Tab-separated table of C-alpha atoms and ligand atoms in Angstrom:
chain	number	residue	atom	x	y	z
A	1	MET	CA	0.000	0.000	0.000
A	2	LEU	CA	2.798	2.424	0.946
A	3	ASP	CA	4.724	2.010	-2.287
A	4	ALA	CA	1.598	2.311	-4.378
A	5	ALA	CA	0.526	5.464	-2.511
A	6	LEU	CA	3.956	7.060	-2.903
A	7	ALA	CA	3.984	6.204	-6.600
A	8	TYR	CA	0.489	7.656	-6.985
A	9	ALA	CA	1.494	10.883	-5.212
A	10	ARG	CA	4.595	11.291	-7.392
A	11	LYS	CA	2.750	10.709	-10.621
A	12	ASP	CA	0.012	13.080	-9.504
A	13	GLN	CA	2.359	15.973	-8.608
A	14	PRO	CA	1.600	18.240	-11.592
A	15	ASN	CA	-2.109	17.690	-11.092
A	16	ALA	CA	-1.831	18.346	-7.341
A	17	LEU	CA	-0.169	21.673	-8.077
A	18	GLU	CA	-2.884	22.706	-10.539
A	19	GLU	CA	-5.596	21.773	-8.038
A	20	LEU	CA	-3.858	23.805	-5.351
A	21	LYS	CA	-3.732	26.782	-7.707
A	22	ALA	CA	-7.478	26.539	-8.269
A	23	PHE	CA	-8.015	26.453	-4.497
A	24	LEU	CA	-5.729	29.483	-4.052
A	25	ARG	CA	-7.697	31.489	-6.591
A	26	ILE	CA	-10.604	31.631	-4.130
A	27	PRO	CA	-9.934	34.695	-1.922
A	28	SER	CA	-11.082	33.129	1.357
A	29	ILE	CA	-10.151	36.090	3.557
A	30	SER	CA	-11.880	35.342	6.828
A	31	THR	CA	-11.580	38.751	8.451
A	32	LEU	CA	-13.241	40.757	5.658
A	33	PRO	CA	-17.061	40.507	5.670
A	34	ALA	CA	-17.145	41.201	1.926
A	35	HIS	CA	-15.349	37.871	1.372
A	36	ALA	CA	-17.717	35.672	3.407
A	37	GLY	CA	-19.030	34.175	0.157
A	38	ASP	CA	-15.501	33.352	-0.974
A	39	VAL	CA	-14.723	31.675	2.345
A	40	ARG	CA	-17.809	29.509	1.873
A	41	ALA	CA	-16.832	28.808	-1.743
A	42	ALA	CA	-13.448	27.543	-0.516
A	43	ALA	CA	-15.215	25.307	2.032
A	44	GLU	CA	-17.417	23.900	-0.719
A	45	PHE	CA	-14.455	23.398	-3.064
A	46	LEU	CA	-12.745	21.438	-0.300
A	47	ALA	CA	-15.820	19.394	0.600
A	48	THR	CA	-16.335	18.449	-3.052
A	49	LYS	CA	-12.743	17.247	-3.237
A	50	LEU	CA	-12.948	15.253	0.011
A	51	GLN	CA	-16.101	13.572	-1.306
A	52	SER	CA	-14.515	12.743	-4.647
A	53	ILE	CA	-11.486	10.985	-3.146
A	54	GLY	CA	-13.734	8.640	-1.184
A	55	LEU	CA	-14.076	10.161	2.255
A	56	GLU	CA	-17.436	9.713	3.961
A	57	SER	CA	-19.927	11.823	5.915
A	58	VAL	CA	-18.519	14.875	4.174
A	59	ARG	CA	-20.317	17.994	5.338
A	60	LEU	CA	-20.041	21.640	6.198
A	61	ILE	CA	-20.602	22.300	9.877
A	62	GLU	CA	-22.102	25.715	10.432
A	63	THR	CA	-20.757	27.974	13.176
A	64	ASP	CA	-21.584	31.573	14.058
A	65	GLY	CA	-18.867	32.485	11.579
A	66	HIS	CA	-17.390	30.553	8.671
A	67	PRO	CA	-18.163	26.843	8.261
A	68	LEU	CA	-16.012	23.912	9.326
A	69	VAL	CA	-15.432	21.145	6.800
A	70	TYR	CA	-15.740	17.629	8.172
A	71	ALA	CA	-15.121	14.214	6.618
A	72	GLU	CA	-14.245	10.766	7.919
A	73	HIS	CA	-13.043	7.339	6.935
A	74	LEU	CA	-13.361	4.854	9.782
A	75	HIS	CA	-12.602	1.484	8.243
A	76	ALA	CA	-9.412	0.390	9.962
A	77	PRO	CA	-10.620	-1.584	12.967
A	78	GLY	CA	-8.082	-1.876	15.725
A	79	LYS	CA	-5.982	0.949	14.283
A	80	PRO	CA	-5.706	4.437	15.767
A	81	THR	CA	-7.916	7.319	14.684
A	82	LEU	CA	-6.174	10.472	13.472
A	83	LEU	CA	-7.797	13.888	13.327
A	84	LEU	CA	-6.359	15.883	10.423
A	85	TYR	CA	-6.563	19.628	10.972
A	86	SER	CA	-5.598	22.616	8.855
A	87	HIS	CA	-7.276	25.884	7.846
A	88	TYR	CA	-8.617	27.108	4.530
A	89	ASP	CA	-8.983	30.796	5.396
A	90	VAL	CA	-6.269	33.330	4.644
A	91	GLN	CA	-5.074	36.761	5.734
A	92	PRO	CA	-5.891	39.905	3.743
A	93	PRO	CA	-3.358	40.448	0.945
A	94	ASP	CA	-2.629	44.156	1.445
A	95	PRO	CA	-0.434	46.062	0.680
A	96	LEU	CA	-1.241	44.981	-2.878
A	97	SER	CA	1.357	47.195	-4.532
A	98	GLU	CA	4.168	45.128	-3.002
A	99	TRP	CA	3.165	41.848	-4.632
A	100	LEU	CA	5.200	40.877	-7.700
A	101	SER	CA	2.237	38.808	-8.956
A	102	ALA	CA	-1.412	39.105	-7.942
A	103	PRO	CA	-2.125	37.424	-4.575
A	104	PHE	CA	-5.032	35.373	-5.869
A	105	GLU	CA	-3.457	34.484	-9.210
A	106	PRO	CA	-0.949	31.811	-8.158
A	107	GLU	CA	2.336	32.004	-10.059
A	108	GLU	CA	5.346	29.667	-10.129
A	109	ARG	CA	8.741	31.343	-9.883
A	110	ASN	CA	12.081	29.719	-8.995
A	111	GLY	CA	10.558	26.547	-7.628
A	112	ASN	CA	8.087	28.409	-5.454
A	113	LEU	CA	4.369	28.930	-5.747
A	114	TYR	CA	3.431	32.529	-4.937
A	115	ALA	CA	-0.075	33.347	-3.671
A	116	ARG	CA	-1.871	34.423	-0.511
A	117	GLY	CA	-2.452	31.190	1.418
A	118	ALA	CA	0.203	29.246	-0.522
A	119	VAL	CA	1.868	28.083	2.692
A	120	ASP	CA	-0.556	29.453	5.312
A	121	ASP	CA	-2.414	27.282	5.063
A	122	LYS	CA	-4.090	26.130	1.861
A	123	GLY	CA	-0.936	24.534	0.450
A	124	GLN	CA	-0.381	22.584	3.654
A	125	LEU	CA	-4.049	21.640	3.799
A	126	TRP	CA	-3.767	20.331	0.256
A	127	MET	CA	-0.839	18.092	1.271
A	128	GLN	CA	-3.160	16.394	3.769
A	129	VAL	CA	-5.822	15.997	1.076
A	130	LYS	CA	-3.336	14.575	-1.417
A	131	ALA	CA	-1.921	12.151	1.165
A	132	LEU	CA	-5.417	10.801	1.828
A	133	GLU	CA	-6.174	10.640	-1.884
A	134	SER	CA	-2.940	8.750	-2.611
A	135	LEU	CA	-3.653	6.150	0.081
A	136	LEU	CA	-7.318	5.750	-0.832
A	137	ALA	CA	-6.451	5.347	-4.507
A	138	SER	CA	-3.997	2.593	-3.561
A	139	GLY	CA	-6.359	0.488	-1.480
A	140	SER	CA	-7.551	2.058	1.740
A	141	LEU	CA	-6.387	4.139	4.676
A	142	PRO	CA	-4.029	2.408	7.121
A	143	VAL	CA	-5.661	4.227	10.059
A	144	ASN	CA	-9.051	5.718	10.809
A	145	VAL	CA	-9.262	9.341	9.821
A	146	ARG	CA	-11.404	12.302	10.691
A	147	VAL	CA	-10.789	15.505	8.767
A	148	LEU	CA	-11.710	18.816	10.417
A	149	MET	CA	-10.726	21.987	8.612
A	150	GLU	CA	-11.617	25.492	9.664
A	151	GLY	CA	-12.255	28.783	7.924
A	152	GLU	CA	-11.586	31.218	10.750
A	153	GLU	CA	-8.191	30.319	12.175
A	154	GLU	CA	-6.859	33.717	11.128
A	155	VAL	CA	-9.592	35.452	13.127
A	156	GLY	CA	-9.230	33.500	16.347
A	157	GLY	CA	-11.077	30.247	15.659
A	158	GLU	CA	-14.025	30.783	18.000
A	159	GLY	CA	-16.295	28.480	15.958
A	160	ILE	CA	-14.041	25.442	16.047
A	161	ALA	CA	-13.312	25.993	19.744
A	162	ARG	CA	-17.025	25.916	20.527
A	163	TYR	CA	-17.600	22.900	18.282
A	164	LEU	CA	-14.805	20.905	19.923
A	165	LYS	CA	-16.153	21.713	23.350
A	166	GLU	CA	-19.731	20.761	22.524
A	167	HIS	CA	-19.133	17.807	20.191
A	168	ALA	CA	-16.034	16.142	21.600
A	169	GLU	CA	-17.726	12.715	21.409
A	170	ASP	CA	-18.284	13.107	17.645
A	171	LEU	CA	-14.549	13.675	17.187
A	172	ALA	CA	-13.227	10.737	19.199
A	173	CYS	CA	-9.641	10.132	18.099
A	174	ASP	CA	-6.196	9.206	19.362
A	175	ALA	CA	-4.137	12.114	18.059
A	176	ALA	CA	-4.397	15.253	15.915
A	177	LEU	CA	-2.152	16.026	12.958
A	178	VAL	CA	-1.777	19.766	12.392
A	179	CYS	CA	-0.046	20.986	9.229
A	180	ASP	CA	0.323	24.731	9.756
A	181	THR	CA	3.893	25.316	10.935
A	182	GLU	CA	7.323	25.399	9.323
A	183	LEU	CA	10.689	23.719	8.955
A	184	PHE	CA	13.398	25.450	10.946
A	185	ALA	CA	15.628	25.464	7.854
A	186	PRO	CA	15.366	24.017	4.343
A	187	ASP	CA	15.774	20.213	4.372
A	188	LEU	CA	15.720	20.094	8.174
A	189	PRO	CA	12.801	17.973	9.384
A	190	THR	CA	11.096	19.845	12.181
A	191	LEU	CA	8.311	19.305	14.670
A	192	CYS	CA	6.831	22.253	16.481
A	193	VAL	CA	6.403	21.523	20.184
A	194	GLY	CA	5.156	24.841	21.497
A	195	LEU	CA	3.026	27.739	20.316
A	196	ARG	CA	2.386	31.101	21.883
A	197	GLY	CA	-1.152	31.997	22.832
A	198	MET	CA	-2.652	35.398	22.222
A	199	ILE	CA	-5.142	38.004	23.201
A	200	TYR	CA	-6.146	40.401	20.449
A	201	THR	CA	-7.567	43.632	21.794
A	202	GLU	CA	-8.720	47.096	20.831
A	203	ILE	CA	-8.015	50.099	22.985
A	204	GLU	CA	-10.440	52.861	22.182
A	205	VAL	CA	-9.958	56.411	23.431
A	206	HIS	CA	-12.684	59.051	23.428
A	207	GLY	CA	-12.013	62.753	23.816
A	208	ALA	CA	-14.280	65.576	22.651
A	209	ARG	CA	-17.928	64.963	21.734
A	210	THR	CA	-17.136	65.533	18.053
A	211	ASP	CA	-14.141	66.254	15.815
A	212	LEU	CA	-12.856	69.783	16.401
A	213	HIS	CA	-10.907	72.453	14.472
A	214	SER	CA	-7.365	72.014	15.768
A	215	GLY	CA	-6.613	75.730	15.585
A	216	MET	CA	-9.694	76.847	17.450
A	217	TYR	CA	-9.463	74.138	20.119
A	218	GLY	CA	-5.885	72.868	19.968
A	219	GLY	CA	-4.180	73.409	23.316
A	220	ALA	CA	-7.393	73.158	25.298
A	221	ALA	CA	-9.198	70.083	23.959
A	222	PRO	CA	-7.763	66.610	24.630
A	223	ASN	CA	-6.342	64.723	21.664
A	224	PRO	CA	-7.213	61.013	21.831
A	225	PHE	CA	-4.305	60.004	19.573
A	226	VAL	CA	-1.800	61.718	21.811
A	227	ALA	CA	-3.496	60.118	24.821
A	228	LEU	CA	-3.301	56.725	23.095
A	229	ALA	CA	0.370	57.272	22.324
A	230	HIS	CA	0.999	57.950	26.032
A	231	ILE	CA	-0.884	54.790	26.982
A	232	ILE	CA	0.986	52.641	24.462
A	233	ALA	CA	4.312	54.069	25.576
A	234	ARG	CA	3.604	52.817	29.088
A	235	LEU	CA	2.778	49.260	28.029
A	236	LYS	CA	6.334	48.275	27.164
A	237	ASP	CA	9.685	49.830	28.028
A	238	GLU	CA	12.493	50.624	25.592
A	239	ASN	CA	14.025	47.198	26.165
A	240	GLY	CA	10.850	45.447	25.118
A	241	ARG	CA	9.862	44.496	28.649
A	242	ILE	CA	6.116	44.488	29.183
A	243	LEU	CA	5.199	46.829	32.032
A	244	ILE	CA	1.799	45.396	32.940
A	245	PRO	CA	2.130	44.534	36.643
A	246	GLY	CA	2.292	40.819	37.423
A	247	LEU	CA	2.275	39.786	33.789
A	248	LEU	CA	5.723	38.220	33.815
A	249	ASP	CA	5.405	36.615	37.253
A	250	ASN	CA	4.254	33.081	36.438
A	251	ILE	CA	6.046	32.413	33.184
A	252	GLU	CA	7.463	28.904	32.912
A	253	ALA	CA	10.962	29.104	31.469
A	254	PRO	CA	12.050	26.381	29.045
A	255	SER	CA	14.160	23.642	30.637
A	256	SER	CA	17.923	23.914	30.335
A	257	ALA	CA	17.805	20.863	28.059
A	258	GLU	CA	15.361	22.594	25.696
A	259	LEU	CA	17.459	25.766	25.732
A	260	ALA	CA	20.532	23.702	24.902
A	261	THR	CA	18.695	22.233	21.894
A	262	TRP	CA	17.814	25.729	20.719
A	263	ARG	CA	21.435	26.795	20.949
A	264	SER	CA	22.398	23.904	18.695
A	265	LEU	CA	19.906	24.877	15.955
A	266	PRO	CA	21.358	26.366	12.767
A	267	PHE	CA	20.301	29.914	13.586
A	268	ASP	CA	22.229	32.812	12.092
A	269	GLU	CA	21.180	36.047	13.759
A	270	LYS	CA	22.827	38.214	11.114
A	271	ARG	CA	21.011	36.409	8.305
A	272	TYR	CA	17.749	36.618	10.281
A	273	LEU	CA	18.217	40.367	10.694
A	274	GLU	CA	19.243	41.034	7.127
A	275	THR	CA	17.104	38.681	5.064
A	276	GLU	CA	14.030	38.061	7.193
A	277	VAL	CA	13.579	41.223	9.258
A	278	GLY	CA	15.417	43.816	7.206
A	279	SER	CA	15.680	46.512	9.884
A	280	THR	CA	18.844	48.180	11.175
A	281	GLU	CA	18.900	46.058	14.326
A	282	LEU	CA	16.870	43.621	16.367
A	283	VAL	CA	15.063	44.703	19.504
A	284	GLY	CA	13.798	42.955	22.586
A	285	GLU	CA	14.540	41.879	26.109
A	286	PRO	CA	18.230	41.818	26.978
A	287	GLY	CA	19.473	38.486	28.298
A	288	TYR	CA	17.289	36.429	25.986
A	289	SER	CA	18.305	35.029	22.625
A	290	VAL	CA	16.166	35.773	19.572
A	291	LEU	CA	14.651	32.284	19.733
A	292	GLU	CA	13.809	32.736	23.418
A	293	ARG	CA	12.290	36.154	22.711
A	294	THR	CA	10.055	34.834	19.964
A	295	TRP	CA	9.226	31.392	21.383
A	296	ALA	CA	9.331	31.590	25.158
A	297	ARG	CA	8.672	35.210	26.139
A	298	PRO	CA	5.416	37.124	25.882
A	299	THR	CA	5.248	40.105	23.600
A	300	LEU	CA	2.993	43.026	22.884
A	301	ASP	CA	2.482	44.542	19.448
A	302	VAL	CA	0.497	47.356	17.920
A	303	HIS	CA	-1.062	46.374	14.588
A	304	GLY	CA	-2.701	49.578	13.531
A	305	MET	CA	-4.275	52.775	14.777
A	306	PRO	CA	-7.361	53.553	12.731
A	307	GLY	CA	-9.179	56.853	13.069
A	308	GLY	CA	-8.565	60.546	12.524
A	309	PHE	CA	-7.425	61.891	9.208
A	310	THR	CA	-5.259	59.550	7.146
A	311	GLY	CA	-6.061	60.686	3.610
A	312	ALA	CA	-3.691	62.426	1.216
A	313	GLY	CA	-2.845	66.019	2.047
A	314	ALA	CA	-3.592	67.779	5.287
A	315	LYS	CA	-6.650	68.266	7.435
A	316	THR	CA	-6.425	70.151	10.693
A	317	VAL	CA	-8.667	68.256	13.031
A	318	ILE	CA	-8.659	66.967	16.572
A	319	PRO	CA	-10.391	63.605	16.179
A	320	SER	CA	-12.919	62.777	18.838
A	321	ARG	CA	-11.875	59.130	18.920
A	322	ALA	CA	-8.762	57.026	18.405
A	323	LEU	CA	-8.270	53.284	18.287
A	324	ALA	CA	-5.317	50.956	18.591
A	325	LYS	CA	-5.368	47.273	17.678
A	326	ILE	CA	-2.998	45.607	20.118
A	327	SER	CA	-2.190	41.968	20.733
A	328	LEU	CA	-0.200	40.138	23.356
A	329	ARG	CA	1.415	36.756	22.751
A	330	LEU	CA	1.322	34.442	25.748
A	331	VAL	CA	3.691	31.672	26.797
A	332	ALA	CA	3.434	28.689	29.150
A	333	GLY	CA	2.382	29.741	32.616
A	334	MET	CA	0.141	32.542	31.311
A	335	ASN	CA	-3.544	32.341	30.445
A	336	THR	CA	-5.775	34.551	28.351
A	337	LYS	CA	-8.278	35.440	31.075
A	338	ASP	CA	-5.743	36.773	33.597
A	339	THR	CA	-3.693	38.463	30.895
A	340	PHE	CA	-6.644	40.400	29.529
A	341	GLN	CA	-7.781	41.362	32.999
A	342	ARG	CA	-4.315	42.631	33.920
A	343	LEU	CA	-4.111	44.642	30.708
A	344	GLN	CA	-7.548	46.150	31.224
A	345	GLU	CA	-6.861	47.079	34.845
A	346	TYR	CA	-3.452	48.526	34.085
A	347	VAL	CA	-4.695	50.621	31.163
A	348	ALA	CA	-7.380	52.072	33.426
A	349	THR	CA	-4.633	53.351	35.743
A	350	ILE	CA	-2.694	55.186	33.019
A	351	VAL	CA	-5.469	57.130	31.277
A	352	PRO	CA	-4.365	60.720	30.589
A	353	PRO	CA	-6.692	63.587	31.645
A	354	GLY	CA	-9.688	64.519	29.497
A	355	VAL	CA	-10.252	61.177	27.762
A	356	THR	CA	-12.036	57.928	28.515
A	357	VAL	CA	-10.687	54.539	27.541
A	358	GLU	CA	-12.247	51.197	26.751
A	359	THR	CA	-10.195	48.009	26.366
A	360	LYS	CA	-12.014	45.315	24.392
A	361	LEU	CA	-11.136	41.686	23.764
A	362	ILE	CA	-11.498	40.639	20.116
A	363	HIS	CA	-10.289	37.042	20.380
A	364	ALA	CA	-8.105	34.833	22.521
A	365	GLY	CA	-6.226	31.538	22.403
A	366	GLU	CA	-4.178	29.758	25.067
A	367	PRO	CA	-0.451	28.946	24.750
A	368	VAL	CA	0.464	25.287	24.191
A	369	LEU	CA	3.328	22.961	24.945
A	370	ILE	CA	3.321	19.625	23.151
A	371	ASP	CA	4.084	16.345	24.884
A	372	THR	CA	6.676	14.535	22.792
A	373	GLN	CA	6.639	11.209	24.659
A	374	ASN	CA	4.163	9.340	22.504
A	375	SER	CA	4.101	7.021	19.509
A	376	PHE	CA	2.549	9.633	17.205
A	377	ILE	CA	5.500	11.984	17.565
A	378	GLN	CA	7.756	8.986	16.913
A	379	ALA	CA	5.708	8.105	13.813
A	380	ALA	CA	6.258	11.650	12.532
A	381	ILE	CA	9.996	11.562	13.250
A	382	ASP	CA	10.280	8.238	11.432
A	383	ALA	CA	8.250	9.538	8.485
A	384	MET	CA	10.451	12.598	8.064
A	385	ARG	CA	13.634	10.554	8.416
A	386	GLN	CA	12.348	8.373	5.574
A	387	VAL	CA	11.748	11.463	3.421
A	388	TYR	CA	14.589	13.822	4.399
A	389	GLY	CA	17.167	11.262	5.582
A	390	ARG	CA	17.807	13.255	8.750
A	391	ASP	CA	16.789	13.430	12.383
A	392	THR	CA	14.008	15.796	13.368
A	393	VAL	CA	14.586	18.898	15.470
A	394	PHE	CA	12.041	20.092	18.027
A	395	VAL	CA	11.345	23.812	17.894
A	396	ARG	CA	8.633	26.104	19.130
A	397	GLY	CA	6.697	28.617	17.073
A	398	GLY	CA	6.148	32.225	18.007
A	399	GLY	CA	2.780	32.205	16.244
A	400	SER	CA	-0.530	30.912	17.502
A	401	ILE	CA	-3.001	28.266	16.350
A	402	PRO	CA	-5.786	28.689	18.874
A	403	VAL	CA	-7.438	25.286	18.370
A	404	VAL	CA	-4.307	23.294	19.207
A	405	GLY	CA	-4.801	23.767	22.949
A	406	ASP	CA	-8.388	22.563	22.567
A	407	PHE	CA	-7.282	19.192	21.199
A	408	ALA	CA	-5.725	18.460	24.585
A	409	ARG	CA	-8.392	20.271	26.630
A	410	HIS	CA	-11.511	18.844	24.997
A	411	LEU	CA	-10.449	15.750	23.046
A	412	HIS	CA	-7.669	14.734	25.490
A	413	VAL	CA	-5.347	13.730	22.679
A	414	PRO	CA	-1.793	14.716	21.761
A	415	ALA	CA	-1.142	16.879	18.722
A	416	VAL	CA	1.597	16.469	16.145
A	417	LEU	CA	2.567	19.796	14.558
A	418	MET	CA	4.295	18.780	11.341
A	419	GLY	CA	4.566	21.707	8.950
A	420	PHE	CA	6.561	22.366	5.800
A	421	GLY	CA	6.781	26.129	5.450
A	422	LEU	CA	10.147	27.903	5.378
A	423	PRO	CA	11.254	30.866	7.489
A	424	ASP	CA	11.252	33.171	4.450
A	425	ASP	CA	7.830	32.166	3.094
A	426	ASN	CA	6.321	35.603	3.870
A	427	LEU	CA	3.336	34.451	5.903
A	428	HIS	CA	0.758	37.243	6.283
A	429	ALA	CA	2.983	39.464	4.125
A	430	PRO	CA	3.271	40.366	0.443
A	431	ASN	CA	4.683	37.632	-1.839
A	432	GLU	CA	3.699	34.693	0.346
A	433	LYS	CA	5.083	31.528	-1.193
A	434	PHE	CA	5.350	27.783	-0.732
A	435	CYS	CA	8.446	25.923	-1.885
A	436	ILE	CA	6.966	23.424	-4.355
A	437	ALA	CA	9.461	20.707	-3.385
A	438	ASN	CA	8.236	21.004	0.204
A	439	PHE	CA	4.651	20.649	-0.982
A	440	TYR	CA	5.593	17.269	-2.458
A	441	ARG	CA	7.851	16.178	0.399
A	442	GLY	CA	5.175	17.202	2.888
A	443	THR	CA	2.609	15.063	1.088
A	444	GLU	CA	4.982	12.108	1.175
A	445	SER	CA	5.752	12.701	4.855
A	446	ILE	CA	2.042	12.644	5.702
A	447	ILE	CA	1.514	9.421	3.735
A	448	ARG	CA	4.386	7.800	5.622
A	449	PHE	CA	3.196	9.240	8.932
A	450	LEU	CA	-0.250	7.678	8.524
A	451	VAL	CA	1.282	4.349	7.572
A	452	ASN	CA	3.676	4.533	10.552
A	453	CYS	CA	0.773	5.289	12.917
A	454	ALA	CA	-0.799	1.953	11.927
A	455	ALA	CA	2.299	-0.075	12.744
B	1	BES	N1	0.117	29.217	10.819
B	1	BES	C1	0.052	30.370	11.630
B	1	BES	C2	0.727	30.203	12.971
B	1	BES	C3	2.166	29.798	12.948
B	1	BES	C4	3.058	30.346	12.047
B	1	BES	C5	2.625	28.887	13.851
B	1	BES	C6	4.378	29.956	12.029
B	1	BES	C7	3.938	28.523	13.866
B	1	BES	C8	4.827	29.046	12.942
B	1	BES	C9	-1.397	30.744	11.836
B	1	BES	O1	-2.148	30.726	10.654
B	1	BES	C10	-1.490	32.162	12.314
B	1	BES	O2	-1.057	33.039	11.642
B	1	BES	N2	-2.138	32.345	13.441
B	1	BES	C11	-2.477	33.615	13.916
B	1	BES	C12	-3.507	33.328	14.954
B	1	BES	C13	-4.249	34.457	15.502
B	1	BES	C14	-4.923	35.310	14.507
B	1	BES	C15	-5.222	33.962	16.541
B	1	BES	C16	-1.276	34.322	14.488
B	1	BES	O3	-0.360	33.659	15.012
B	1	BES	O4	-1.228	35.534	14.415
B	2	MN	MN1	-1.811	29.066	9.577
B	3	MN	MN1	-1.717	32.649	9.582
């Protein structure tokens, strides 16, 4: 079965790539209401495919937001049941002018496929689909499989979290396979064993009843943007240390063994600065390496400050309202409820005169640490050794996949985070890409993983 499935996948590669391109042409941008129909179209495209390769009980599961796509194949008695998870929604493509080819017109260049969602996460989702197709076309699946794919990961994943909580018995399984992370370096098989959590918030400041002429009132009326700037400046110091009282108190530091592993990873800070970040220098908490800062320390970032006058030219106005979209990333030892409460309480103590402030929670997801002492992790390591001929490294990810914590919390199963992106794939940024060779090697790794899980 294995050899036949691998042969099928190899022969099918050009077709797999064309199918992925068709999937990528659907602009399934979950955060923009105008694209709700496209998100649904992507769900339907996926469901049609899952049906056609022979999966059963294929259906869209409605949530308050975008639908989940479910399918199953439970015909391997005595074998484990794997839950395959990935997400079919994508981030907005802006700024459009920086894309070398249109974000929703996939283009191959230098062995990469460029498109919004190429690697995050439609390309990785399609590897899971192609692995199932290859095995089904070569006989049957070596394990039982449930497929659960979501369309609102990029907006916090509230729908899937609720579904997992309320329908845990319908998703009975032994482990989850998540394909939404990256290799630490090209050709280096990698498993992600930790993700940061997050709270995404909006801080809204109100000043005058209405916008005011800044000459007539400037100097006497409060300016909510200036007030917001003062608030933001008190959230984090110049060394990148978060100033919210108590926030750093209960953080669980990585073990010295894990830190030693991180030091042995092929990480080149100069290359990271120059080719990935592209600023004059790196910032952050002194005493912590870059990997510690991004994997094992919390952070706070400002994503945008809508409001006021931002058009071309000049308008002299004191806006009555200002907004900042601010998120915090959480690490082990922190939880979303306490973190949001601490932020809210602290902000209330630093409000400048003349304005009122509201701190709102948009979405939240808990941090996760993955248990590596189980046969599913071993099955993944073995699969990637078979494909890449090398031992797997364990890394963490600085990003968040909110549902991963729910697999442990509600389904009580371990998760395997086996992803095939690369550090320079431009996730969430212009010119997102997926290395086409990794698309194929990822598919093969998943085939081998499923076969190994049955052993
Ligand atoms: N796939 C990413 C998360 C990721 C990236 C994990 C790289 C590990 C390595 C995911 O799609 C993502 O972007 N998540 C959002 C979640 C948020 C909106 C709740 C994130 O991290 O910002
Ligand atoms: Mn993703
Ligand atoms: Mn993402």
